[in-house]
């Protein structure tokens, strides 16, 4: 498994697709925010303010990173039959499957660190952390968000191995994510209070973790800041983490069972 994972890491890091994904998502999620930002807010920019402004985009950015990179890593070698040769040469199917899933997770986390954490880090270097969100609350939200990200990687890997074609899997996964995002946005806008709604998808779980809509304008010294009114409760965060990891385990097991029985062409 580790040999397969190392080979995928080596191959992906040296392919332009990874850098196209990072550059495109930075442009999509960061540039519009900077252009539309109030000039006074830009002058008072700090790390916690950047996180608060960016919080609504973080779950979708993480989902798209998981989708694009996982589909690419798990799908490319199915299209060109590289997986067939690996299995013919004695590599276990479990190693072929889990090695690519682990590589997708590692590269996805690195890409997410650039797209999501880099803007917040730059803002922190410019204006310090600031009072908008406490550092402890920000750390708790980010660490808890690892579980929904793992769930997204597991799901997209499952779909890619199920479909068996990298390009087709990418299109179908994009459609699934688009439809899921649209449904979630509509339901959220209509204030539907369904049981366990935040656990339905990895995206909805991430959105629940980064919900910073409850904020108020308060003065710190002689400056006014938006302050997030509620911190993430540890019990709430732990519930999302446990559910996401449990669902991830089920999806990984189902995907492995599927791949073991799949007839590779």
Short mmCIF file of C-alpha atoms in Angstrom, two decimals:
data_model
loop_
_atom_site.label_atom_id
_atom_site.label_comp_id
_atom_site.label_asym_id
_atom_site.label_seq_id
_atom_site.Cartn_x
_atom_site.Cartn_y
_atom_site.Cartn_z
CA UNK A 1 0.00 0.00 0.00
CA UNK A 2 2.78 2.44 0.88
CA UNK A 3 4.53 1.83 -2.44
CA UNK A 4 1.31 2.60 -4.30
CA UNK A 5 0.77 5.70 -2.17
CA UNK A 6 4.32 6.96 -2.73
CA UNK A 7 4.02 6.41 -6.48
CA UNK A 8 0.77 8.40 -6.58
CA UNK A 9 2.25 11.22 -4.51
CA UNK A 10 5.31 11.36 -6.78
CA UNK A 11 3.16 11.35 -9.92
CA UNK A 12 0.61 13.92 -8.77
CA UNK A 13 3.09 16.44 -7.38
CA UNK A 14 4.83 16.48 -10.76
CA UNK A 15 1.65 16.95 -12.76
CA UNK A 16 0.32 20.39 -13.67
CA UNK A 17 -3.26 19.41 -12.81
CA UNK A 18 -2.56 19.83 -9.08
CA UNK A 19 -1.34 23.39 -9.55
CA UNK A 20 -4.16 24.28 -11.92
CA UNK A 21 -6.65 23.21 -9.24
CA UNK A 22 -4.93 25.26 -6.53
CA UNK A 23 -4.61 28.37 -8.72
CA UNK A 24 -8.20 28.14 -10.00
CA UNK A 25 -9.72 27.75 -6.54
CA UNK A 26 -7.63 30.60 -5.13
CA UNK A 27 -8.96 32.83 -7.90
CA UNK A 28 -12.55 31.63 -7.49
CA UNK A 29 -12.77 32.01 -3.72
CA UNK A 30 -10.26 34.76 -2.85
CA UNK A 31 -10.32 37.34 -5.67
CA UNK A 32 -14.09 38.12 -5.53
CA UNK A 33 -13.86 38.50 -1.75
CA UNK A 34 -11.01 41.00 -2.06
CA UNK A 35 -12.72 42.97 -4.83
CA UNK A 36 -16.05 43.28 -2.99
CA UNK A 37 -14.52 43.98 0.43
CA UNK A 38 -15.27 47.30 2.14
CA UNK A 39 -12.15 49.55 2.06
CA UNK A 40 -12.34 50.19 5.81
CA UNK A 41 -12.49 46.46 6.46
CA UNK A 42 -9.49 45.94 4.20
CA UNK A 43 -7.50 48.46 6.22
CA UNK A 44 -8.30 46.60 9.45
CA UNK A 45 -7.60 43.16 7.98
CA UNK A 46 -6.40 40.51 10.44
CA UNK A 47 -6.35 36.73 10.58
CA UNK A 48 -9.60 36.25 12.49
CA UNK A 49 -11.45 38.69 10.20
CA UNK A 50 -10.17 36.84 7.13
CA UNK A 51 -11.37 33.55 8.59
CA UNK A 52 -14.78 35.01 9.40
CA UNK A 53 -15.20 36.45 5.90
CA UNK A 54 -13.94 33.26 4.27
CA UNK A 55 -15.87 30.86 6.50
CA UNK A 56 -18.83 30.55 4.15
CA UNK A 57 -16.58 29.43 1.28
CA UNK A 58 -14.34 27.03 3.23
CA UNK A 59 -16.64 23.95 3.15
CA UNK A 60 -17.25 24.25 -0.61
CA UNK A 61 -13.57 24.90 -1.31
CA UNK A 62 -12.60 21.80 0.68
CA UNK A 63 -15.25 19.71 -1.09
CA UNK A 64 -14.05 20.80 -4.53
CA UNK A 65 -10.44 20.05 -3.62
CA UNK A 66 -11.42 16.57 -2.46
CA UNK A 67 -13.52 16.02 -5.58
CA UNK A 68 -11.00 17.11 -8.20
CA UNK A 69 -7.88 15.58 -6.71
CA UNK A 70 -9.47 12.32 -5.54
CA UNK A 71 -11.16 11.76 -8.89
CA UNK A 72 -7.90 12.48 -10.70
CA UNK A 73 -5.74 10.22 -8.52
CA UNK A 74 -8.22 7.34 -8.33
CA UNK A 75 -9.52 7.63 -11.89
CA UNK A 76 -6.54 8.26 -14.15
CA UNK A 77 -4.97 4.84 -13.64
CA UNK A 78 -8.29 3.13 -14.29
CA UNK A 79 -8.62 4.83 -17.66
CA UNK A 80 -5.11 3.89 -18.85
CA UNK A 81 -5.27 0.41 -17.20
CA UNK A 82 -2.29 1.03 -14.90
CA UNK A 83 -4.24 -0.60 -12.06
CA UNK A 84 -4.61 -3.76 -14.13
CA UNK A 85 -0.84 -4.02 -14.52
CA UNK A 86 -0.29 -3.43 -10.80
CA UNK A 87 -2.67 -6.26 -9.90
CA UNK A 88 -1.15 -8.55 -12.55
CA UNK A 89 2.27 -7.90 -10.99
CA UNK A 90 1.07 -9.12 -7.60
CA UNK A 91 -0.12 -5.94 -5.88
CA UNK A 92 -3.12 -6.63 -3.66
CA UNK A 93 -6.35 -4.96 -4.60
CA UNK A 94 -6.66 -3.55 -1.09
CA UNK A 95 -3.25 -1.90 -1.53
CA UNK A 96 -4.24 -0.49 -4.92
CA UNK A 97 -7.45 0.95 -3.47
CA UNK A 98 -6.27 2.23 -0.09
CA UNK A 99 -2.95 3.51 -1.45
CA UNK A 100 -4.77 5.84 -3.81
CA UNK A 101 -7.31 6.92 -1.19
CA UNK A 102 -4.50 7.78 1.26
CA UNK A 103 -2.60 9.65 -1.45
CA UNK A 104 -5.77 11.59 -2.29
CA UNK A 105 -6.18 12.49 1.38
CA UNK A 106 -2.59 13.67 1.86
CA UNK A 107 -2.43 15.72 -1.33
CA UNK A 108 -5.92 17.07 -0.71
CA UNK A 109 -4.98 18.25 2.78
CA UNK A 110 -1.88 19.97 1.41
CA UNK A 111 -3.90 21.69 -1.31
CA UNK A 112 -6.60 22.67 1.20
CA UNK A 113 -3.88 24.14 3.43
CA UNK A 114 -2.82 26.40 0.57
CA UNK A 115 -6.28 27.41 -0.64
CA UNK A 116 -7.90 27.77 2.78
CA UNK A 117 -5.17 28.48 5.34
CA UNK A 118 -2.75 30.56 3.27
CA UNK A 119 -5.03 33.65 2.94
CA UNK A 120 -5.74 33.55 6.68
CA UNK A 121 -2.03 33.20 7.45
CA UNK A 122 -1.13 36.16 5.22
CA UNK A 123 -3.82 38.30 6.87
CA UNK A 124 -2.44 37.29 10.29
CA UNK A 125 1.06 38.36 9.28
CA UNK A 126 -0.29 41.73 8.14
CA UNK A 127 -2.59 42.63 11.03
CA UNK A 128 -2.10 39.97 13.70
CA UNK A 129 -4.83 37.57 14.69
CA UNK A 130 -7.43 40.07 15.88
CA UNK A 131 -10.58 39.72 18.03
CA UNK A 132 -13.20 38.52 15.51
CA UNK A 133 -12.78 34.81 16.30
CA UNK A 134 -10.77 33.41 19.20
CA UNK A 135 -7.72 31.39 18.20
CA UNK A 136 -8.99 28.42 20.25
CA UNK A 137 -12.36 28.45 18.48
CA UNK A 138 -10.69 28.71 15.06
CA UNK A 139 -8.38 25.79 15.85
CA UNK A 140 -11.30 23.65 17.08
CA UNK A 141 -13.32 24.34 13.93
CA UNK A 142 -10.38 23.58 11.62
CA UNK A 143 -9.41 20.35 13.38
CA UNK A 144 -13.02 19.17 13.43
CA UNK A 145 -13.29 19.92 9.70
CA UNK A 146 -10.72 17.21 8.95
CA UNK A 147 -13.40 14.55 9.52
CA UNK A 148 -15.87 15.88 6.89
CA UNK A 149 -12.94 16.27 4.50
CA UNK A 150 -12.00 12.60 5.00
CA UNK A 151 -15.66 11.72 4.38
CA UNK A 152 -15.61 13.64 1.08
CA UNK A 153 -12.42 11.90 -0.07
CA UNK A 154 -13.88 8.48 0.82
CA UNK A 155 -17.12 9.19 -1.05
CA UNK A 156 -15.49 10.55 -4.20
CA UNK A 157 -13.03 7.64 -4.24
CA UNK A 158 -15.94 5.20 -3.95
CA UNK A 159 -17.79 6.85 -6.84
CA UNK A 160 -14.65 6.93 -9.00
CA UNK A 161 -13.89 3.23 -8.48
CA UNK A 162 -17.57 2.42 -9.04
CA UNK A 163 -17.71 4.27 -12.37
CA UNK A 164 -14.28 3.11 -13.52
CA UNK A 165 -13.58 6.05 -15.82
CA UNK A 166 -11.69 9.07 -14.50
CA UNK A 167 -13.21 11.75 -16.72
CA UNK A 168 -16.75 10.45 -16.45
CA UNK A 169 -16.36 10.08 -12.68
CA UNK A 170 -15.20 13.70 -12.41
CA UNK A 171 -18.24 14.93 -14.32
CA UNK A 172 -20.67 12.83 -12.27
CA UNK A 173 -19.03 13.84 -8.97
CA UNK A 174 -19.23 17.50 -9.98
CA UNK A 175 -22.94 17.09 -10.77
CA UNK A 176 -23.55 15.35 -7.45
CA UNK A 177 -21.73 18.12 -5.57
CA UNK A 178 -23.52 20.87 -7.52
CA UNK A 179 -26.94 19.36 -6.90
CA UNK A 180 -26.12 18.71 -3.23
CA UNK A 181 -24.89 22.28 -2.78
CA UNK A 182 -27.97 23.71 -4.46
CA UNK A 183 -30.35 21.61 -2.35
CA UNK A 184 -28.48 22.48 0.84
CA UNK A 185 -28.54 26.21 0.00
CA UNK A 186 -32.27 26.15 -0.74
CA UNK A 187 -33.09 24.22 2.42
CA UNK A 188 -30.87 26.50 4.50
CA UNK A 189 -32.43 29.65 3.01
CA UNK A 190 -35.91 28.31 3.77
CA UNK A 191 -34.88 27.52 7.38
CA UNK A 192 -35.82 23.86 7.16
CA UNK A 193 -35.09 22.20 10.47
CA UNK A 194 -34.75 18.52 9.54
CA UNK A 195 -33.32 15.97 12.00
CA UNK A 196 -29.59 15.38 11.53
CA UNK A 197 -29.63 17.70 8.49
CA UNK A 198 -26.04 18.77 9.09
CA UNK A 199 -24.87 15.15 8.88
CA UNK A 200 -26.42 14.35 5.48
CA UNK A 201 -23.27 15.12 3.46
CA UNK A 202 -19.65 16.08 4.07
CA UNK A 203 -20.46 19.54 2.72
CA UNK A 204 -23.34 20.08 5.15
CA UNK A 205 -21.17 18.90 8.07
CA UNK A 206 -18.42 21.34 7.08
CA UNK A 207 -20.94 24.15 6.71
CA UNK A 208 -22.21 23.49 10.23
CA UNK A 209 -18.66 23.69 11.60
CA UNK A 210 -17.93 26.99 9.89
CA UNK A 211 -21.25 28.69 10.56
CA UNK A 212 -20.20 32.16 11.73
CA UNK A 213 -23.39 33.98 10.80
CA UNK A 214 -24.10 34.92 14.43
CA UNK A 215 -21.88 37.97 14.73
CA UNK A 216 -22.20 41.45 16.14
CA UNK A 217 -20.41 44.76 15.74
CA UNK A 218 -18.41 45.62 18.86
CA UNK A 219 -15.71 48.13 19.77
CA UNK A 220 -12.26 46.97 20.80
CA UNK A 221 -10.46 50.10 21.93
CA UNK A 222 -11.36 52.78 19.39
CA UNK A 223 -11.99 50.38 16.53
CA UNK A 224 -15.17 48.52 15.61
CA UNK A 225 -14.88 44.81 14.79
CA UNK A 226 -17.30 42.11 13.82
CA UNK A 227 -17.22 39.57 16.64
CA UNK A 228 -18.54 36.03 16.16
CA UNK A 229 -21.18 35.62 18.85
CA UNK A 230 -21.00 31.86 19.40
CA UNK A 231 -18.04 29.52 19.66
CA UNK A 232 -18.23 25.95 18.42
CA UNK A 233 -19.36 23.73 21.26
CA UNK A 234 -17.03 20.80 21.78
CA UNK A 235 -19.93 18.38 22.06
CA UNK A 236 -21.35 19.60 18.76
CA UNK A 237 -17.98 19.40 17.05
CA UNK A 238 -17.33 15.94 18.45
CA UNK A 239 -20.72 14.73 17.20
CA UNK A 240 -19.92 15.89 13.65
CA UNK A 241 -16.45 14.31 13.82
CA UNK A 242 -17.73 10.93 15.02
CA UNK A 243 -20.55 10.77 12.48
CA UNK A 244 -18.22 11.81 9.63
CA UNK A 245 -15.57 9.25 10.58
CA UNK A 246 -18.19 6.53 10.99
CA UNK A 247 -19.68 7.24 7.56
CA UNK A 248 -16.14 7.37 6.10
CA UNK A 249 -15.36 3.92 7.49
CA UNK A 250 -18.54 2.47 5.98
CA UNK A 251 -17.85 4.05 2.57
CA UNK A 252 -14.22 2.86 2.57
CA UNK A 253 -15.27 -0.67 3.47
CA UNK A 254 -17.96 -0.66 0.76
CA UNK A 255 -15.52 0.69 -1.82
CA UNK A 256 -12.90 -1.91 -0.94
CA UNK A 257 -15.47 -4.71 -1.17
CA UNK A 258 -16.65 -3.38 -4.53
CA UNK A 259 -13.11 -3.15 -5.94
CA UNK A 260 -12.20 -6.63 -4.77
CA UNK A 261 -15.12 -8.09 -6.70
CA UNK A 262 -14.92 -5.77 -9.70
CA UNK A 263 -14.03 -7.22 -13.09
CA UNK A 264 -11.28 -4.99 -14.45
CA UNK A 265 -11.30 -4.62 -18.21
#
